[in-house]
Structure formats: C-alpha cells, structure tokens
Amino acid sequence: MTGRHLEGHGARSTNAPKIISVVFLAFIFLPGLMGVTGLRTDFDLQLEQRPRTPFPALLSSHSDFDTVSREFEAAYLDHIGFRRHLIKLHSYLKAALFGVPPNNRTVFGIDGWMYTAGGPVDIFLSKVRFDAKHAGPKWFDFLETRNELAKKASAIYKFTVAPDKLDIYPEYFPPRLGRRGPVDFLAEFGSCCGLQALGYVPLRDRLVERKFDFDLPIYYRTDFHWNQYGAEIAVELLIEEVAKENSTIPRLSRDDLIFAKELYKTGSEAINTGLPEYFAETEPKVALNSKYWDYKSTEIVDPAKLVSGSYRTLTTKSLLVTARLRTLVIHDSFGDQWINYFPRSFGEVIAVGTRAILSHETVRLLIEIWKPDVIIEELAAAKLTMTPPERPTTH
C-alpha cells in the first residue's frame, strides 16, 4: 500500500469517530430539542395513533370560540412548532425597534398571541370575517338604533371601543367612507353615525400614547388586537373624559388601577384558576355568561331586578371603587377575555352581552329602567344578527 493510500485511509479513520459522535449526539438531543420547541414528529404521531391536527376552519359561530384556541394550538405544534421561541424573538425585536425595555410591563400582541418578557400570554383572540357588502349597511343601521336609544335616555356619555385599522375590520364600517387613515376614518365614522353628541371616544386609537408611572402593564399596539391590559388604560381615559363634565367624580387612585396581572402568568390556565378567587365577592352575578365565572350561557338579566337592587356592583378584594357612575356596558361581541374588566373600576355597573344575543328591546328596557350615566359599547361587534327591523337606508 502506497503512502498516499495510507494517508487517505488515516483521514477516513479520523473522521469516522466524529461522524459517529455527531449522529449519537443528534440521536440523544434532537428529540429533546423537538420537545422543547413543541413540534410533533411523525414518530410522535405514530405513537399517539393519530394524524396531524388540521388548522381550524374560519369561525362560523360564537360557539366555535369554546374550542378554537385549543385546536389552533394543537395544529400549530403539529405542523410548525417553535411558536413560543419565535414569539419571544419577535417581542424582543419589537422592543428594540420601539426603544422599549423588554420587561413584564410591556405586552406585545403577535397576530392574536400576547407575550411579555417574562412569559407568554397564550390567549388566542381570533376574529370573524363577514361579507362587507352586506354587513356594512346592516351594521350602520344597528349602531344608529343604539344611538337613538342612548339619546332618548339622556346618557351623559357613550364611549365606543372602536377598531383602529381598516385592513383588519373593514366589514364593520359603512362602505361609503372608503379606505382612510385610522384617525380620520374614526372621526368621519363617528360624525356620520351621530356619535359626537354622545361623547364619542375612539379609545383604541389613544392607547399607544398613554403611559403610567406606576406598575401597570403598557399595551403597545404593534399588532391589531386589543387586550385586557388595554382595557385598564381605557378605564382611566373614560374617567378623565367624564370628569371634564362632572367635577364631583373623583380621580382614580393608584390602588384603583392595580391590575391582577398574575392571573396571566401562564395564560388561560391562570385565568381558569385565578378568577374564582378574585371574583369571590361577586354576588349575585351581574353579567351574562362568562365561561371563567361559571355563568349560564342562557342567563338573561331581568330589568326589574335592576331597580330593586338585586344586582349589585361587581367588586373584588384587590380593587377599590372610587367612581360613582351608573354604567351600562353593552358587549355585543365575542371578546370575553377583556370586556368584563371594565366594571371593576366603576361605581354601579351592569354588564350585558357576551354570547347571549341581546335584542334592541332588551337594551331599551335596560336603558329606560336603569337610566345609566355612562354607556360603554364595544363597536367592533360581530353579532350582526342583532340588526333592527328592515327600514330604508341612504347608502
């Protein structure tokens, strides 16, 4: 054997242990890495004797929200994995771009997933798409009827939690407004709907500029979703707006806005385990259906009980009440995760909505009998089945 042959043989012999080591290490550590990232391998699926979970179809009813989060999570882990790692990286990149320190006081929304530097907030908030051509006029008439009811009740203010991006919720607006910037669009929308006379406040458009000195999470609207942190900031804005017209309303103190963010340390798990403790004083129940509060999905508020005082203020041990307003929260959409946090900082509150379909007759009775000072309505509602009777439109 020549020297050259001996040299080549020695090189192959030297590389063989390295290759074997790499294969061995990959065999040992790769399954662990796959487990960390959450990606389901074909071998895992064979052991579980099941196919890969398909991504959930477009939501067609409100009952779909009972399962969509779990189905989406399972499908993502089966097909993609790496979700939490990508979200965390995404959050840090945004923190760097916006000059925001990546700490637990900053919450980022990533296409429905929320994440802080301390951990994920895995509440997937999806959205329902409707046919804009047909939904626009119906939605306009629906809002018009609600505004008329509020005017007749002489409500001091009607605050509207409005969507902030046309490319996300174009189906909720009259088509004649066209595609405009968020600020101009909301102003024109409020004007054409007659909302200005009721103290129309597009809250979502103002959250980005709002910061606090004390320990309250800040929501940066880097994506499209409103969330429960934004709701706390919105409460402060509501009080400020109303206080301009009524000097007897006290300012909210620091204690009033302390947010129990520990409920969200581990996402929906923390919500399910934490809310019963914080809402133990809720008696009797003042809101319609919340799966976290064990309300019955078919429960309807009896307006007569509001007068007799059978329905009391929603209070908790962790939050004090300083504002003394009779507030009606009309929640027409599916966002159970955040709308129910408004009542915690108001004096007298009736919250209605969630999955129950509220007719205009029910809302009319609530307004007439309870005579609220403030009406809070979620404008980005999906329940277009609540449209008023047919009548000519001007579209």
C-alpha positions as a printed NumPy array, in Angstrom:
array([[  0.   ,   0.   ,   0.   ],
       [  1.425,   3.357,  -1.013],
       [  1.924,   6.28 ,   1.295],
       [ -0.894,   8.154,  -0.415],
       [ -3.31 ,   5.303,   0.191],
       [ -2.229,   5.106,   3.803],
       [ -2.776,   8.85 ,   4.204],
       [ -6.322,   8.683,   2.796],
       [ -7.188,   5.709,   4.944],
       [ -5.958,   7.551,   8.032],
       [ -8.122,  10.583,   7.22 ],
       [-11.222,   8.43 ,   6.863],
       [-10.406,   6.691,  10.128],
       [-10.013,  10.05 ,  11.867],
       [-13.374,  11.383,  10.575],
       [-15.357,   8.269,  11.4  ],
       [-15.448,   8.827,  15.203],
       [-16.539,  12.441,  14.644],
       [-19.386,  11.372,  12.399],
       [-20.435,   8.69 ,  14.846],
       [-20.313,  11.24 ,  17.695],
       [-22.464,  13.72 ,  15.777],
       [-25.031,  11.04 ,  14.935],
       [-25.04 ,   9.833,  18.543],
       [-25.473,  13.351,  19.965],
       [-28.216,  14.109,  17.457],
       [-29.955,  10.873,  18.42 ],
       [-29.731,  11.824,  22.098],
       [-30.524,  15.541,  21.98 ],
       [-32.714,  16.042,  18.904],
       [-35.853,  14.506,  20.461],
       [-35.337,  16.752,  23.47 ],
       [-34.956,  19.823,  21.296],
       [-38.087,  18.882,  19.382],
       [-39.896,  18.533,  22.686],
       [-38.729,  21.97 ,  23.808],
       [-39.925,  23.621,  20.61 ],
       [-43.176,  21.711,  20.718],
       [-43.025,  20.365,  17.156],
       [-44.687,  16.976,  16.847],
       [-42.675,  14.452,  14.832],
       [-44.109,  11.684,  12.662],
       [-42.856,   9.213,  15.264],
       [-44.798,  11.04 ,  17.993],
       [-47.947,  10.914,  15.914],
       [-47.475,   7.209,  15.207],
       [-47.175,   6.528,  18.921],
       [-50.328,   8.555,  19.531],
       [-52.025,   6.788,  16.604],
       [-53.434,   9.953,  15.074],
       [-52.924,  12.182,  12.023],
       [-51.628,  15.74 ,  12.227],
       [-54.241,  18.131,  13.578],
       [-55.618,  20.38 ,  10.82 ],
       [-55.836,  24.119,  11.399],
       [-59.367,  25.161,  12.427],
       [-61.588,  26.487,   9.678],
       [-62.875,  30.056,   9.61 ],
       [-65.128,  30.608,  12.587],
       [-68.786,  30.464,  11.656],
       [-70.466,  30.781,  15.048],
       [-69.737,  32.029,  18.539],
       [-69.767,  28.502,  19.922],
       [-66.561,  27.877,  17.94 ],
       [-64.671,  30.002,  20.455],
       [-65.013,  27.246,  23.03 ],
       [-62.565,  25.095,  21.072],
       [-60.682,  27.29 ,  18.582],
       [-57.804,  28.15 ,  20.924],
       [-57.077,  24.539,  21.755],
       [-57.458,  23.421,  18.12 ],
       [-55.184,  26.162,  16.816],
       [-52.543,  25.365,  19.428],
       [-52.599,  21.664,  18.584],
       [-52.39 ,  22.317,  14.838],
       [-49.533,  24.793,  15.22 ],
       [-47.481,  22.392,  17.301],
       [-48.126,  19.551,  14.868],
       [-47.188,  21.476,  11.733],
       [-44.777,  24.215,  12.782],
       [-43.671,  24.211,  16.4  ],
       [-41.198,  26.834,  17.622],
       [-44.165,  29.097,  18.423],
       [-43.052,  30.373,  21.799],
       [-39.471,  30.839,  20.667],
       [-40.494,  32.783,  17.584],
       [-42.928,  34.899,  19.566],
       [-40.315,  35.721,  22.168],
       [-37.803,  36.696,  19.49 ],
       [-40.477,  38.745,  17.759],
       [-41.238,  40.565,  21.011],
       [-37.602,  41.422,  21.668],
       [-37.145,  42.709,  18.125],
       [-40.158,  44.97 ,  18.53 ],
       [-38.903,  46.146,  21.886],
       [-35.625,  47.125,  20.253],
       [-37.326,  48.859,  17.328],
       [-39.631,  50.867,  19.591],
       [-36.982,  51.597,  22.201],
       [-38.992,  49.791,  24.859],
       [-37.233,  47.784,  27.578],
       [-38.359,  44.136,  27.239],
       [-39.841,  43.669,  30.692],
       [-43.098,  42.373,  32.118],
       [-44.707,  45.815,  31.956],
       [-44.684,  45.729,  28.172],
       [-47.12 ,  43.458,  26.398],
       [-46.84 ,  42.656,  22.718],
       [-49.564,  41.181,  20.558],
       [-48.409,  38.91 ,  17.771],
       [-51.289,  38.091,  15.441],
       [-53.507,  37.116,  18.319],
       [-50.816,  35.781,  20.655],
       [-49.663,  38.023,  23.501],
       [-46.209,  37.849,  25.017],
       [-44.215,  39.621,  27.715],
       [-40.525,  39.296,  28.516],
       [-41.477,  37.103,  31.447],
       [-43.582,  34.608,  29.559],
       [-46.339,  34.052,  27.04 ],
       [-49.943,  35.109,  27.477],
       [-51.452,  32.373,  25.385],
       [-54.939,  33.669,  24.801],
       [-55.675,  33.358,  21.132],
       [-58.147,  36.052,  20.12 ],
       [-59.412,  35.312,  16.666],
       [-61.729,  37.403,  14.523],
       [-64.772,  36.624,  12.437],
       [-64.962,  37.836,   8.869],
       [-68.266,  38.87 ,   7.368],
       [-69.301,  39.882,   3.878],
       [-68.568,  43.625,   3.9  ],
       [-71.011,  44.311,   1.06 ],
       [-73.964,  43.091,   3.106],
       [-72.684,  43.651,   6.648],
       [-71.816,  47.343,   6.259],
       [-75.346,  48.775,   5.83 ],
       [-76.8  ,  46.45 ,   8.477],
       [-74.114,  47.417,  10.966],
       [-74.671,  51.113,  10.288],
       [-78.415,  50.771,  10.94 ],
       [-77.707,  48.778,  14.064],
       [-75.471,  51.483,  15.536],
       [-77.924,  54.179,  14.526],
       [-80.698,  52.485,  16.512],
       [-78.453,  52.1  ,  19.558],
       [-77.525,  55.774,  19.397],
       [-81.177,  56.787,  19.293],
       [-81.853,  54.743,  22.428],
       [-78.951,  56.378,  24.251],
       [-80.06 ,  59.882,  23.232],
       [-83.587,  59.254,  24.486],
       [-82.152,  58.086,  27.804],
       [-80.168,  61.35 ,  28.113],
       [-76.966,  59.445,  28.758],
       [-74.038,  61.7  ,  29.694],
       [-71.527,  59.838,  27.564],
       [-71.448,  56.915,  25.24 ],
       [-67.947,  55.53 ,  24.933],
       [-67.236,  53.386,  21.935],
       [-64.4  ,  50.912,  21.921],
       [-63.526,  51.206,  18.255],
       [-61.304,  49.197,  15.955],
       [-58.273,  51.077,  14.749],
       [-57.263,  49.594,  11.418],
       [-59.274,  49.442,   8.232],
       [-57.346,  46.493,   6.905],
       [-58.451,  44.45 ,   9.916],
       [-62.108,  45.322,  10.36 ],
       [-63.338,  46.854,   7.075],
       [-66.607,  44.947,   7.3  ],
       [-67.785,  46.902,  10.325],
       [-67.971,  50.29 ,   8.633],
       [-70.29 ,  51.892,   6.077],
       [-68.693,  51.321,   2.655],
       [-69.122,  54.955,   1.596],
       [-66.388,  56.049,   3.988],
       [-63.719,  54.481,   1.794],
       [-60.246,  53.495,   2.915],
       [-58.83 ,  56.218,   5.105],
       [-56.266,  56.537,   7.856],
       [-57.389,  55.317,  11.311],
       [-57.732,  58.774,  12.914],
       [-59.537,  60.483,  10.022],
       [-61.62 ,  57.416,   9.422],
       [-62.856,  57.146,  13.003],
       [-63.637,  60.855,  13.146],
       [-65.719,  60.665,   9.985],
       [-67.336,  57.446,  11.106],
       [-68.324,  58.971,  14.438],
       [-69.727,  62.022,  12.697],
       [-71.849,  60.107,  10.21 ],
       [-73.222,  57.882,  12.973],
       [-74.112,  60.832,  15.201],
       [-71.811,  59.638,  17.963],
       [-70.296,  63.045,  18.721],
       [-73.442,  64.153,  20.526],
       [-72.935,  61.302,  22.96 ],
       [-69.317,  61.949,  23.808],
       [-67.957,  59.504,  21.268],
       [-64.419,  58.482,  22.237],
       [-62.401,  56.159,  19.954],
       [-60.419,  54.66 ,  22.806],
       [-58.253,  52.241,  20.9  ],
       [-56.69 ,  54.998,  18.866],
       [-55.368,  56.71 ,  22.017],
       [-53.785,  53.844,  23.911],
       [-50.356,  53.958,  22.321],
       [-49.6  ,  57.409,  23.702],
       [-50.771,  56.561,  27.204],
       [-48.154,  55.61 ,  29.82 ],
       [-48.211,  55.332,  33.606],
       [-45.526,  55.837,  36.224],
       [-46.707,  53.016,  38.433],
       [-46.6  ,  49.306,  37.831],
       [-49.288,  48.832,  35.218],
       [-48.561,  46.918,  32.027],
       [-48.379,  49.081,  28.908],
       [-50.006,  47.824,  25.75 ],
       [-48.186,  48.768,  22.547],
       [-50.412,  48.498,  19.531],
       [-47.797,  46.839,  17.345],
       [-50.426,  44.457,  16.034],
       [-54.17 ,  44.623,  15.735],
       [-55.574,  43.129,  18.913],
       [-56.986,  44.987,  21.847],
       [-56.439,  43.095,  25.081],
       [-57.17 ,  43.101,  28.781],
       [-54.245,  45.391,  29.574],
       [-55.622,  47.992,  27.199],
       [-58.971,  47.801,  28.968],
       [-57.421,  49.063,  32.193],
       [-55.913,  52.047,  30.405],
       [-59.244,  52.706,  28.717],
       [-60.956,  52.927,  32.104],
       [-58.628,  55.753,  33.085],
       [-59.41 ,  57.557,  29.836],
       [-63.135,  57.133,  30.406],
       [-62.933,  58.673,  33.855],
       [-60.907,  61.595,  32.52 ],
       [-63.44 ,  62.331,  29.797],
       [-66.419,  62.152,  32.141],
       [-64.639,  64.157,  34.856],
       [-64.308,  67.075,  32.444],
       [-68.085,  67.423,  32.544],
       [-68.634,  66.431,  36.163],
       [-66.189,  67.76 ,  38.75 ],
       [-67.707,  65.628,  41.52 ],
       [-66.26 ,  62.451,  40.057],
       [-63.005,  61.665,  41.884],
       [-59.834,  60.737,  40.09 ],
       [-58.879,  57.09 ,  40.181],
       [-56.058,  56.434,  42.608],
       [-53.141,  54.104,  42.083],
       [-54.894,  51.367,  44.034],
       [-57.918,  51.544,  41.764],
       [-55.9  ,  50.59 ,  38.719],
       [-53.676,  47.897,  40.184],
       [-54.094,  45.1  ,  37.729],
       [-54.003,  41.49 ,  38.843],
       [-51.601,  40.522,  36.095],
       [-50.537,  37.425,  37.988],
       [-53.694,  35.884,  36.565],
       [-51.988,  35.885,  33.195],
       [-48.595,  34.446,  34.095],
       [-49.403,  31.197,  32.399],
       [-52.132,  32.313,  30.034],
       [-55.528,  30.694,  30.029],
       [-54.556,  28.224,  32.767],
       [-54.013,  31.096,  35.181],
       [-57.306,  32.654,  34.178],
       [-59.217,  29.472,  34.894],
       [-57.576,  29.039,  38.299],
       [-57.295,  32.684,  39.32 ],
       [-60.605,  34.332,  38.566],
       [-62.745,  32.441,  41.089],
       [-60.508,  33.773,  43.88 ],
       [-60.57 ,  37.391,  42.734],
       [-64.254,  37.425,  41.956],
       [-65.372,  35.568,  45.05 ],
       [-67.335,  38.624,  46.201],
       [-69.457,  38.736,  43.06 ],
       [-72.933,  38.109,  44.439],
       [-75.273,  37.89 ,  42.79 ],
       [-73.896,  37.566,  39.284],
       [-74.237,  40.786,  37.329],
       [-73.014,  39.768,  33.898],
       [-74.282,  37.39 ,  31.296],
       [-72.278,  34.255,  30.67 ],
       [-68.565,  34.047,  31.137],
       [-67.039,  30.603,  30.95 ],
       [-64.434,  31.711,  33.507],
       [-67.049,  32.833,  36.023],
       [-69.38 ,  29.852,  35.578],
       [-72.289,  31.943,  34.381],
       [-75.034,  30.205,  32.477],
       [-74.857,  30.903,  28.762],
       [-78.638,  31.332,  28.627],
       [-78.97 ,  33.673,  31.609],
       [-80.79 ,  36.904,  30.786],
       [-80.766,  39.954,  33.057],
       [-84.213,  40.801,  34.38 ],
       [-84.548,  44.627,  34.108],
       [-86.974,  44.683,  37.043],
       [-84.278,  43.349,  39.358],
       [-82.011,  46.257,  38.492],
       [-84.436,  48.661,  40.156],
       [-84.898,  46.564,  43.274],
       [-81.155,  46.333,  43.759],
       [-80.915,  42.57 ,  43.379],
       [-77.996,  43.097,  41.046],
       [-75.105,  44.644,  42.92 ],
       [-71.832,  46.227,  41.919],
       [-69.107,  43.915,  40.73 ],
       [-66.345,  44.292,  43.337],
       [-63.129,  42.482,  44.189],
       [-60.784,  42.41 ,  47.17 ],
       [-57.897,  43.646,  45.036],
       [-59.587,  46.766,  43.584],
       [-61.252,  49.758,  45.218],
       [-64.15 ,  51.693,  43.737],
       [-63.958,  55.486,  43.65 ],
       [-66.034,  56.431,  40.613],
       [-69.757,  56.674,  41.288],
       [-71.325,  56.323,  37.885],
       [-74.275,  54.275,  36.778],
       [-72.636,  52.467,  33.905],
       [-74.104,  50.165,  31.311],
       [-71.601,  48.027,  29.42 ],
       [-73.061,  46.667,  26.201],
       [-70.86 ,  43.896,  24.937],
       [-72.055,  42.535,  21.618],
       [-69.002,  40.642,  20.534],
       [-67.006,  37.58 ,  21.449],
       [-64.114,  39.163,  23.368],
       [-64.934,  37.745,  26.795],
       [-61.257,  37.974,  27.669],
       [-61.212,  41.742,  28.156],
       [-64.598,  43.456,  28.16 ],
       [-65.515,  42.207,  31.629],
       [-62.617,  44.129,  33.185],
       [-64.304,  47.488,  32.637],
       [-66.777,  47.147,  35.532],
       [-64.087,  46.75 ,  38.183],
       [-63.324,  50.469,  38.349],
       [-66.829,  51.915,  38.145],
       [-69.322,  52.52 ,  40.903],
       [-72.558,  50.923,  39.715],
       [-72.299,  48.666,  36.719],
       [-74.47 ,  46.36 ,  34.729],
       [-72.575,  44.393,  32.105],
       [-74.644,  42.676,  29.45 ],
       [-73.751,  40.804,  26.336],
       [-71.042,  38.231,  25.654],
       [-72.524,  35.251,  23.838],
       [-76.143,  35.997,  24.665],
       [-77.981,  37.682,  21.806],
       [-79.338,  40.968,  23.127],
       [-82.284,  42.362,  21.215],
       [-82.879,  46.086,  20.923],
       [-85.923,  45.584,  23.121],
       [-83.769,  44.212,  25.939],
       [-81.294,  47.069,  25.633],
       [-84.133,  49.594,  25.541],
       [-85.569,  48.217,  28.795],
       [-82.171,  48.27 ,  30.468],
       [-81.606,  51.89 ,  29.485],
       [-85.103,  53.074,  30.4  ],
       [-85.291,  51.348,  33.773],
       [-81.725,  51.694,  34.982],
       [-81.061,  55.165,  33.497],
       [-77.266,  54.9  ,  33.217],
       [-74.975,  57.929,  33.283],
       [-72.441,  56.242,  31.048],
       [-72.869,  53.698,  28.292],
       [-69.855,  51.701,  27.158],
       [-70.356,  49.791,  23.952],
       [-67.926,  47.664,  22.035],
       [-68.171,  48.897,  18.486],
       [-66.18 ,  46.071,  16.945],
       [-69.071,  43.679,  17.413],
       [-69.581,  40.561,  15.385],
       [-73.23 ,  39.863,  16.162],
       [-74.857,  41.312,  13.095],
       [-77.902,  39.173,  13.828],
       [-78.977,  41.92 ,  16.233],
       [-79.838,  44.36 ,  13.456],
       [-83.052,  46.389,  13.842],
       [-86.16 ,  45.809,  11.7  ],
       [-85.826,  46.461,   7.985],
       [-86.016,  50.112,   7.012],
       [-84.867,  52.206,   4.031],
       [-81.181,  53.125,   4.027],
       [-79.363,  56.036,   2.432],
       [-76.429,  54.042,   1.078]])
